[in-house]
Short mmCIF file of C-alpha atoms in Angstrom, two decimals:
data_model
loop_
_atom_site.label_atom_id
_atom_site.label_comp_id
_atom_site.label_asym_id
_atom_site.label_seq_id
_atom_site.Cartn_x
_atom_site.Cartn_y
_atom_site.Cartn_z
CA MET A 1 0.04 -38.47 -1.31
CA LYS A 2 2.97 -38.08 -3.71
CA LEU A 3 1.33 -35.05 -5.29
CA ARG A 4 0.89 -33.43 -1.86
CA ILE A 5 4.56 -34.07 -0.97
CA ASN A 6 5.71 -32.55 -4.28
CA TYR A 7 3.47 -29.53 -3.71
CA HIS A 8 4.99 -29.01 -0.25
CA ILE A 9 8.56 -29.41 -1.49
CA LEU A 10 8.04 -26.97 -4.37
CA SER A 11 6.36 -24.49 -2.03
CA ILE A 12 9.25 -24.66 0.43
CA LEU A 13 11.79 -24.15 -2.35
CA LEU A 14 9.90 -21.10 -3.64
CA ILE A 15 9.61 -19.65 -0.13
CA VAL A 16 13.35 -20.11 0.47
CA PHE A 17 14.12 -18.46 -2.87
CA ALA A 18 11.94 -15.43 -2.04
CA VAL A 19 13.50 -15.00 1.41
CA PHE A 20 17.02 -15.49 0.02
CA SER A 21 16.42 -12.84 -2.66
CA PHE A 22 15.36 -10.42 0.08
CA PHE A 23 18.52 -10.88 2.16
CA LEU A 24 20.69 -10.84 -0.97
CA GLY A 25 19.08 -7.59 -2.07
CA PHE A 26 19.99 -5.93 1.21
CA HIS A 27 23.55 -7.26 1.03
CA LEU A 28 23.98 -5.93 -2.52
CA ASP A 29 22.44 -2.51 -1.75
CA GLU A 30 19.74 -3.22 -4.30
CA ILE A 31 17.83 -0.35 -5.92
CA SER A 32 14.47 -1.65 -7.13
CA MET A 33 12.61 1.67 -7.13
CA GLY A 34 13.49 5.33 -7.56
CA ALA A 35 13.69 6.13 -3.84
CA GLY A 36 16.46 3.59 -3.21
CA GLY A 37 20.20 4.17 -2.92
CA TYR A 38 22.44 6.48 -0.97
CA ASN A 39 21.60 9.23 -3.47
CA GLY A 40 17.87 8.56 -3.23
CA ASP A 41 15.50 9.27 -0.33
CA PHE A 42 18.11 7.97 2.11
CA LYS A 43 19.66 11.46 1.89
CA PHE A 44 16.59 12.82 3.68
CA VAL A 45 16.65 9.92 6.16
CA LYS A 46 20.24 10.79 7.07
CA LYS A 47 19.27 14.42 7.49
CA SER A 48 16.42 13.42 9.81
CA ILE A 49 18.84 11.28 11.83
CA GLU A 50 21.23 14.23 12.16
CA ILE A 51 18.42 16.54 13.28
CA PHE A 52 17.31 14.17 16.05
CA ASN A 53 20.86 13.25 17.06
CA ASN A 54 21.98 16.86 17.40
CA ASN A 55 18.89 18.36 19.04
CA SER A 56 16.41 17.67 21.78
CA ILE A 57 13.20 15.91 20.75
CA LYS A 58 11.18 19.13 21.04
CA GLU A 59 13.69 21.11 18.96
CA ALA A 60 13.96 18.28 16.41
CA ILE A 61 10.19 18.21 15.90
CA LEU A 62 10.31 21.87 14.90
CA LEU A 63 13.30 21.31 12.58
CA PHE A 64 11.90 18.11 11.07
CA SER A 65 10.27 19.92 8.15
CA GLU A 66 13.73 20.29 6.60
CA SER A 67 13.93 16.57 5.85
CA SER A 68 10.47 14.99 5.79
CA ASN A 69 6.82 15.61 5.06
CA ARG A 70 5.68 12.92 7.52
CA PRO A 71 5.21 12.98 11.31
CA PRO A 72 8.44 12.47 13.30
CA LEU A 73 7.31 9.59 15.55
CA ILE A 74 9.61 6.96 14.07
CA TYR A 75 12.72 9.11 14.61
CA ILE A 76 11.64 9.87 18.18
CA LEU A 77 11.40 6.12 18.81
CA HIS A 78 14.78 5.50 17.19
CA LYS A 79 16.38 8.26 19.26
CA ILE A 80 15.04 6.70 22.47
CA PHE A 81 15.43 2.97 21.74
CA ASN A 82 17.93 2.45 18.89
CA PRO A 83 21.57 2.27 20.09
CA PHE A 84 22.74 2.38 16.44
CA PHE A 85 20.84 5.54 15.56
CA ASP A 86 24.00 7.50 14.79
CA SER A 87 25.41 4.84 12.43
CA THR A 88 24.30 4.78 8.79
CA ILE A 89 24.74 1.05 8.28
CA GLY A 90 23.59 0.32 11.84
CA PHE A 91 20.38 2.26 11.27
CA ARG A 92 19.75 0.45 7.97
CA ARG A 93 20.27 -2.94 9.62
CA VAL A 94 17.84 -2.13 12.43
CA VAL A 95 15.17 -1.00 9.96
CA PHE A 96 15.80 -4.14 7.89
CA LEU A 97 15.27 -6.36 10.95
CA ILE A 98 12.15 -4.42 12.00
CA SER A 99 10.76 -4.84 8.47
CA LEU A 100 10.96 -8.63 8.83
CA SER A 101 7.96 -8.37 11.16
CA ILE A 102 5.77 -7.47 8.15
CA PRO A 103 5.78 -10.96 6.56
CA VAL A 104 5.19 -12.46 10.04
CA LEU A 105 2.17 -10.23 10.58
CA LEU A 106 0.97 -10.88 7.03
CA PHE A 107 1.05 -14.63 7.68
CA LEU A 108 -0.91 -14.22 10.92
CA CYS A 109 -3.52 -12.12 9.09
CA LEU A 110 -3.77 -14.76 6.36
CA LYS A 111 -4.30 -17.48 8.99
CA GLU A 112 -7.13 -15.43 10.47
CA ARG A 113 -8.68 -14.68 7.05
CA PHE A 114 -8.25 -18.17 5.53
CA LYS A 115 -8.68 -20.43 8.55
CA ASN A 116 -9.01 -23.73 6.68
CA THR A 117 -6.10 -23.21 4.28
CA ASP A 118 -2.86 -25.21 4.46
CA ASN A 119 -0.12 -23.34 6.36
CA ILE A 120 2.45 -24.10 3.66
CA LEU A 121 0.22 -22.44 1.09
CA LEU A 122 -0.23 -19.42 3.36
CA LEU A 123 3.54 -19.21 3.85
CA LEU A 124 4.02 -19.35 0.09
CA PHE A 125 1.53 -16.53 -0.36
CA THR A 126 3.25 -14.58 2.41
CA SER A 127 6.61 -14.91 0.62
CA ILE A 128 5.23 -12.84 -2.25
CA ILE A 129 5.77 -9.70 -0.15
CA PHE A 130 9.54 -10.27 -0.44
CA PHE A 131 9.24 -9.47 -4.18
CA ASN A 132 7.43 -6.17 -3.69
CA PRO A 133 9.95 -3.49 -4.79
CA PHE A 134 8.44 -0.85 -2.50
CA PHE A 135 8.63 -3.08 0.58
CA ARG A 136 12.17 -4.10 -0.37
CA THR A 137 13.38 -0.56 -0.90
CA SER A 138 11.92 0.72 2.38
CA SER A 139 13.49 -2.25 4.17
CA PHE A 140 16.91 -1.87 2.55
CA TRP A 141 17.25 1.91 2.76
CA GLY A 142 15.74 2.78 6.13
CA LEU A 143 12.73 4.56 4.66
CA GLU A 144 9.60 5.36 6.64
CA GLU A 145 6.73 3.48 4.95
CA ASN A 146 7.23 0.06 6.53
CA TYR A 147 6.39 1.28 10.04
CA ALA A 148 2.93 2.25 8.81
CA TYR A 149 2.53 -1.22 7.25
CA ILE A 150 3.43 -2.85 10.57
CA ALA A 151 0.76 -0.78 12.35
CA LEU A 152 -1.69 -1.48 9.49
CA LEU A 153 -1.23 -5.25 9.70
CA ILE A 154 -1.59 -5.25 13.49
CA SER A 155 -4.84 -3.30 13.07
CA LEU A 156 -6.12 -5.71 10.42
CA LEU A 157 -5.11 -8.76 12.46
CA TYR A 158 -7.05 -7.67 15.53
CA LEU A 159 -9.96 -6.37 13.49
CA LEU A 160 -10.25 -9.80 11.87
CA LYS A 161 -9.96 -11.45 15.30
CA LEU A 162 -12.66 -9.17 16.67
CA LEU A 163 -15.08 -9.74 13.80
CA ASN A 164 -14.45 -13.50 13.96
CA LEU A 165 -14.78 -13.63 17.75
CA LYS A 166 -17.22 -16.32 18.91
CA GLU A 167 -17.00 -16.05 22.69
CA LYS A 168 -17.59 -12.34 23.12
CA SER A 169 -16.48 -11.66 26.69
CA ASP A 170 -16.30 -7.97 27.61
CA PHE A 171 -12.59 -8.15 28.51
CA SER A 172 -11.64 -9.75 25.19
CA ILE A 173 -13.61 -7.18 23.22
CA TYR A 174 -12.22 -4.20 25.16
CA LEU A 175 -8.67 -5.52 24.73
CA LYS A 176 -9.03 -5.95 20.97
CA LEU A 177 -10.71 -2.57 20.59
CA THR A 178 -7.82 -0.93 22.43
CA ILE A 179 -5.20 -2.61 20.23
CA ILE A 180 -7.14 -1.73 17.07
CA ALA A 181 -7.60 1.92 18.04
CA PHE A 182 -3.98 2.32 19.13
CA SER A 183 -2.34 0.57 16.16
CA SER A 184 -4.60 2.17 13.55
CA SER A 185 -3.97 5.61 15.08
CA LEU A 186 -0.23 4.91 14.94
CA CYS A 187 -0.62 4.52 11.16
CA ILE A 188 -1.29 8.27 10.86
CA TYR A 189 1.67 9.10 13.11
CA PHE A 190 3.87 7.19 10.66
CA ASP A 191 2.25 8.42 7.42
CA GLN A 192 -0.71 10.78 7.00
CA LYS A 193 -2.21 9.01 3.99
CA PHE A 194 -2.99 6.06 6.29
CA LEU A 195 -5.88 8.09 7.71
CA LEU A 196 -8.01 5.56 5.83
CA VAL A 197 -7.01 2.80 8.30
CA PRO A 198 -8.71 4.15 11.45
CA LEU A 199 -11.69 5.16 9.30
CA ILE A 200 -12.04 1.56 8.08
CA CYS A 201 -11.60 0.12 11.57
CA LEU A 202 -14.06 2.53 13.15
CA SER A 203 -16.74 2.03 10.48
CA SER A 204 -16.33 -1.77 10.64
CA ILE A 205 -16.87 -1.76 14.40
CA ILE A 206 -19.71 0.77 14.33
CA ASN A 207 -21.52 -1.32 11.71
CA ALA A 208 -20.87 -4.62 13.50
CA ASN A 209 -23.31 -6.22 15.92
CA TYR A 210 -21.80 -4.91 19.16
CA LEU A 211 -23.33 -3.21 22.19
CA ILE A 212 -23.36 0.59 22.16
CA LYS A 213 -20.87 0.70 25.07
CA PHE A 214 -18.16 -0.84 22.89
CA LYS A 215 -18.82 1.65 20.09
CA ILE A 216 -18.65 4.58 22.51
CA TYR A 217 -15.42 3.17 23.94
CA ILE A 218 -13.60 3.02 20.60
CA ILE A 219 -14.80 6.52 19.64
CA PHE A 220 -13.39 7.76 22.94
CA LEU A 221 -10.06 6.01 22.22
CA TYR A 222 -9.75 7.60 18.78
CA ILE A 223 -10.40 11.04 20.26
CA LEU A 224 -7.78 10.37 22.93
CA PHE A 225 -5.16 9.13 20.47
CA SER A 226 -5.72 12.12 18.17
CA ILE A 227 -4.63 14.66 20.81
CA PRO A 228 -0.84 14.41 20.12
CA TYR A 229 -1.46 15.01 16.41
CA LEU A 230 -3.57 18.05 17.20
CA TYR A 231 -0.52 19.34 19.07
CA LEU A 232 1.65 18.73 15.99
CA ILE A 233 -0.87 20.62 13.84
CA SER A 234 -0.73 23.54 16.27
CA ILE A 235 3.07 23.86 16.05
CA TRP A 236 3.30 23.12 12.30
CA GLY A 237 0.30 25.20 11.29
CA GLY A 238 -1.06 22.29 9.24
CA ILE A 239 -1.18 18.50 8.95
CA PHE A 240 2.34 18.37 7.43
CA PRO A 241 5.66 19.59 8.88
CA PHE A 242 6.09 21.41 5.57
CA ASP A 243 3.80 20.86 2.62
CA LYS A 244 6.60 20.55 0.05
CA TYR A 245 4.24 18.84 -2.41
CA ASN A 246 1.56 21.57 -2.08
CA ILE A 247 -1.03 18.91 -1.36
CA GLY A 248 -4.53 20.23 -1.94
CA ASN A 249 -3.39 23.51 -3.49
CA HIS A 250 -3.89 22.26 -7.05
CA PHE A 251 -5.85 19.57 -8.83
CA TYR A 252 -3.88 17.23 -11.10
CA THR A 253 -6.62 15.74 -13.27
CA HIS A 254 -4.27 13.49 -15.25
CA HIS A 255 -3.33 11.66 -12.05
CA ILE A 256 -6.81 10.11 -11.90
CA GLY A 257 -5.99 8.04 -14.98
CA PHE A 258 -2.62 6.95 -13.64
CA ALA A 259 -4.19 6.12 -10.26
CA LEU A 260 -6.67 3.86 -12.06
CA THR A 261 -3.86 2.05 -13.89
CA ILE A 262 -1.94 1.53 -10.64
CA ILE A 263 -5.10 0.27 -8.91
CA ALA A 264 -5.83 -2.05 -11.85
CA PHE A 265 -2.25 -3.35 -11.77
CA ILE A 266 -2.61 -4.27 -8.09
CA MET A 267 -6.10 -5.71 -8.61
CA LEU A 268 -5.32 -7.84 -11.66
CA PRO A 269 -3.98 -10.98 -9.89
CA PHE A 270 -6.88 -10.82 -7.42
CA ILE A 271 -9.37 -10.79 -10.29
CA LEU A 272 -7.85 -14.04 -11.53
CA ILE A 273 -8.52 -15.85 -8.22
CA THR A 274 -12.07 -14.70 -7.49
CA LYS A 275 -15.05 -17.03 -7.72
CA GLU A 276 -16.03 -15.98 -11.24
CA SER A 277 -13.71 -16.34 -14.22
CA VAL A 278 -12.39 -13.20 -15.86
CA ILE A 279 -14.41 -13.84 -19.02
CA LYS A 280 -17.61 -14.36 -17.03
CA LYS A 281 -16.95 -11.27 -14.91
CA PHE A 282 -16.51 -9.04 -17.97
CA SER A 283 -19.46 -10.69 -19.69
CA LEU A 284 -21.71 -9.85 -16.73
CA PHE A 285 -20.25 -6.34 -16.64
CA PHE A 286 -21.17 -5.57 -20.25
CA LYS A 287 -24.61 -7.16 -19.92
CA ASP A 288 -25.51 -4.60 -17.29
CA LYS A 289 -26.68 -1.55 -19.24
CA THR A 290 -26.04 0.82 -16.32
CA ASN A 291 -22.32 0.13 -16.68
CA TYR A 292 -22.35 1.84 -20.08
CA TYR A 293 -22.95 5.13 -18.28
CA LEU A 294 -19.83 4.45 -16.25
CA ILE A 295 -17.88 3.62 -19.42
CA SER A 296 -18.99 6.91 -20.96
CA ILE A 297 -17.37 8.76 -18.03
CA ILE A 298 -13.90 7.50 -18.90
CA PHE A 299 -14.31 8.46 -22.56
CA ILE A 300 -15.43 11.98 -21.60
CA TYR A 301 -12.38 12.15 -19.30
CA ILE A 302 -10.03 11.06 -22.09
CA ILE A 303 -11.55 13.57 -24.52
CA TYR A 304 -11.01 16.27 -21.90
CA LEU A 305 -7.35 15.31 -21.41
CA THR A 306 -6.77 15.12 -25.18
CA PHE A 307 -8.27 18.44 -26.25
CA PHE A 308 -8.63 20.65 -23.18
CA TYR A 309 -5.67 19.78 -20.94
CA ASP A 310 -1.92 20.37 -21.00
CA ASN A 311 -0.52 17.06 -22.26
CA SER A 312 3.07 17.78 -21.18
CA PHE A 313 2.58 15.25 -18.36
CA ILE A 314 2.96 12.52 -21.00
CA GLU A 315 6.66 13.43 -21.29
CA ASN A 316 7.37 14.28 -17.64
CA ARG A 317 9.58 11.61 -16.09
CA LEU A 318 9.61 13.18 -12.63
CA ASP A 319 5.96 13.26 -11.55
CA GLY A 320 5.41 9.53 -11.02
CA GLY A 321 2.54 7.75 -12.72
CA GLY A 322 3.35 4.14 -11.90
CA VAL A 323 4.07 1.16 -14.11
CA ILE A 324 2.03 2.31 -17.14
CA LYS A 325 3.84 5.66 -17.22
CA LYS A 326 7.18 3.86 -17.11
CA LEU A 327 6.17 1.46 -19.91
CA SER A 328 5.00 4.35 -22.08
CA LEU A 329 8.38 6.07 -21.71
CA ILE A 330 10.28 2.87 -22.49
CA PHE A 331 8.39 1.68 -25.55
CA PHE A 332 7.04 4.80 -27.23
CA GLU A 333 9.35 7.58 -28.41
CA ASN A 334 6.60 8.97 -30.63
CA ILE A 335 4.38 11.24 -28.53
CA LEU A 336 1.20 10.36 -30.43
CA LEU A 337 1.74 6.63 -29.92
CA ARG A 338 2.54 7.25 -26.26
CA LYS A 339 -0.72 9.16 -25.82
CA ILE A 340 -2.70 6.39 -27.51
CA PHE A 341 -1.10 3.79 -25.25
CA VAL A 342 -1.63 5.80 -22.04
CA TYR A 343 -5.23 6.78 -22.77
CA THR A 344 -6.12 3.26 -23.91
CA THR A 345 -4.79 1.84 -20.64
CA PHE A 346 -6.79 4.50 -18.74
CA ALA A 347 -9.96 3.14 -20.38
CA PHE A 348 -9.11 -0.53 -19.77
CA ALA A 349 -8.12 0.19 -16.17
CA TRP A 350 -11.42 1.98 -15.51
CA ILE A 351 -13.44 -0.97 -16.85
CA LEU A 352 -11.33 -3.49 -14.90
CA VAL A 353 -11.66 -1.55 -11.63
CA ILE A 354 -15.41 -1.00 -11.97
CA SER A 355 -16.03 -4.66 -12.79
CA PHE A 356 -13.92 -5.75 -9.80
CA LEU A 357 -15.75 -3.47 -7.35
CA ASN A 358 -19.00 -5.20 -8.28
CA LYS A 359 -21.14 -2.27 -7.05
CA ASN A 360 -19.97 -2.76 -3.46
CA SER A 361 -20.05 0.52 -1.53
CA LYS A 362 -17.17 -0.36 0.83
CA ASN A 363 -14.88 -1.37 -2.04
CA PHE A 364 -15.88 1.73 -3.98
CA SER A 365 -15.19 4.05 -1.01
CA ILE A 366 -11.67 2.69 -0.57
CA ILE A 367 -10.85 3.14 -4.26
CA LEU A 368 -12.36 6.63 -4.24
CA TYR A 369 -10.06 7.56 -1.36
CA PHE A 370 -6.95 6.66 -3.38
CA VAL A 371 -8.26 8.41 -6.50
CA LEU A 372 -8.86 11.60 -4.50
CA ILE A 373 -5.32 11.41 -3.09
CA SER A 374 -4.00 11.25 -6.65
CA LEU A 375 -6.06 14.28 -7.64
CA ILE A 376 -4.39 16.56 -5.06
CA THR A 377 -0.86 15.09 -4.89
CA ARG A 378 2.10 15.76 -7.13
CA PRO A 379 4.23 13.87 -7.83
CA PHE A 380 2.02 10.80 -7.55
CA TYR A 381 4.01 7.59 -7.16
CA GLN A 382 2.89 3.96 -7.22
CA GLU A 383 4.40 3.52 -3.76
CA TYR A 384 1.54 5.64 -2.37
CA LEU A 385 -0.84 2.74 -3.14
CA ASP A 386 1.37 -0.33 -3.20
CA PRO A 387 1.41 -2.45 -1.02
CA PHE A 388 -1.20 -0.48 0.99
CA LEU A 389 -4.02 -1.33 -1.42
CA PHE A 390 -2.77 -4.92 -1.74
CA PHE A 391 -3.33 -5.48 1.99
CA LEU A 392 -6.75 -3.81 1.93
CA ILE A 393 -7.96 -5.91 -1.01
CA LEU A 394 -6.74 -9.04 0.74
CA PHE A 395 -8.34 -8.38 4.13
CA ILE A 396 -10.94 -5.61 3.86
CA PHE A 397 -12.53 -5.80 0.41
CA GLU A 398 -15.79 -7.73 0.24
CA ILE A 399 -14.77 -10.31 -2.36
CA GLN A 400 -14.44 -14.08 -2.40
CA LEU A 401 -10.85 -15.20 -2.85
CA TYR A 402 -9.71 -18.77 -3.39
CA LEU A 403 -6.16 -19.60 -2.34
CA LYS A 404 -5.29 -22.69 -4.31
CA PHE A 405 -1.75 -23.69 -5.18
CA LYS A 406 -2.02 -22.66 -8.85
CA ASN A 407 -3.56 -19.31 -7.83
CA VAL A 408 -0.76 -18.59 -5.37
CA ILE A 409 1.83 -19.54 -8.01
CA LEU A 410 0.18 -17.02 -10.32
CA PHE A 411 0.61 -14.32 -7.65
CA TYR A 412 4.19 -15.40 -7.04
CA LEU A 413 5.15 -15.15 -10.72
CA TYR A 414 3.24 -11.88 -11.18
CA PHE A 415 5.18 -10.07 -8.46
CA PHE A 416 8.48 -11.76 -9.25
CA ILE A 417 8.24 -10.45 -12.84
CA PHE A 418 7.25 -7.05 -11.45
CA LEU A 419 10.41 -7.02 -9.30
CA ILE A 420 12.65 -8.03 -12.21
CA GLY A 421 11.11 -5.35 -14.43
CA SER A 422 11.52 -2.72 -11.74
CA LYS A 423 15.18 -3.65 -11.14
CA ILE A 424 15.90 -3.51 -14.88
CA TYR A 425 14.21 -0.10 -15.20
CA TYR A 426 16.04 1.51 -12.30
CA GLY A 427 19.27 -0.35 -13.06
CA TYR A 428 19.58 1.38 -16.39
#
């Protein structure tokens, strides 16, 4: 009994600390990633605000390419509903308050995913999101990503409810299907890379044990909800207002390695709380002879980068690359040592990711999606995957996770250290 009380008290203290750090960060105008600050991406946010304040919605949609590469839905909603849209600090405060719905939705998803787990433990796990530098920066500086995460979590919540539904009345199923289709479609209207969300929801429902009428219904809904975006494509001439990153025009082979390191970084704490120990997991991985063919792929890739590819990306500080790229720039002035470090982490990340996927086709397809995005996108930032992949691993990946107090503490410390490291890096 005493142990349980102490566990609850410590959990509450850690939750309060995480929430307090979040509010303090906003008050102090914290910059915990490169997009933060008045001189960061908020310049483009202000320009978008000006465009929608000074023009009609139709005119603003056409002018929107001057300030953003995403769809304009969020600014349309702000123009209609936000009375503080023309105030810089007012706009930031509204976005900050809206962003607080993300931990609420995350907690509700956790309750649906881990039904028999103590609520205090789920709240402690939820508080980890307050340490995510990408979530913090979007919340503090009025950026656009958090709206997509809100729609994502609503989609995941109702998808979990649908798949866990015991009394399958037609009305309940139709209602949940409508919410899933609408919220997952909204993800694309907030950020195009979230195309994966409706694909996951649709495939999950199509493959579930439901009558054909429900499957036809959700296909119809997705077609219906895609019509406004088809209109945007017709006036933009493409899927972006202006393709300032030339997405799909070139292939950036070196980004595959950095994508793997970012994926491995997000996966690592999950690996530590799966059913099998890390040592056992890697032992089983190396006992399977077919995995050696997969290992050979990464070595061929590294040989290609070393001898047949322009290695100037090793020194480029402006094209992203995630945490491993940042560490290589901090600790290795010597180019040869930096290459050794980067390519070694590419190899370790590949092995870690493959062992974690455990030959599961759904898990593999999701990872492949992010790797392909990295191949055609420059610059390629960690924020493109984090916390998007974190949520998908938690609620969509087919893995067994065990939320015990010591496991949640591990997560808590992992992301707290990540936040501190990120603040130090961007602070100097």
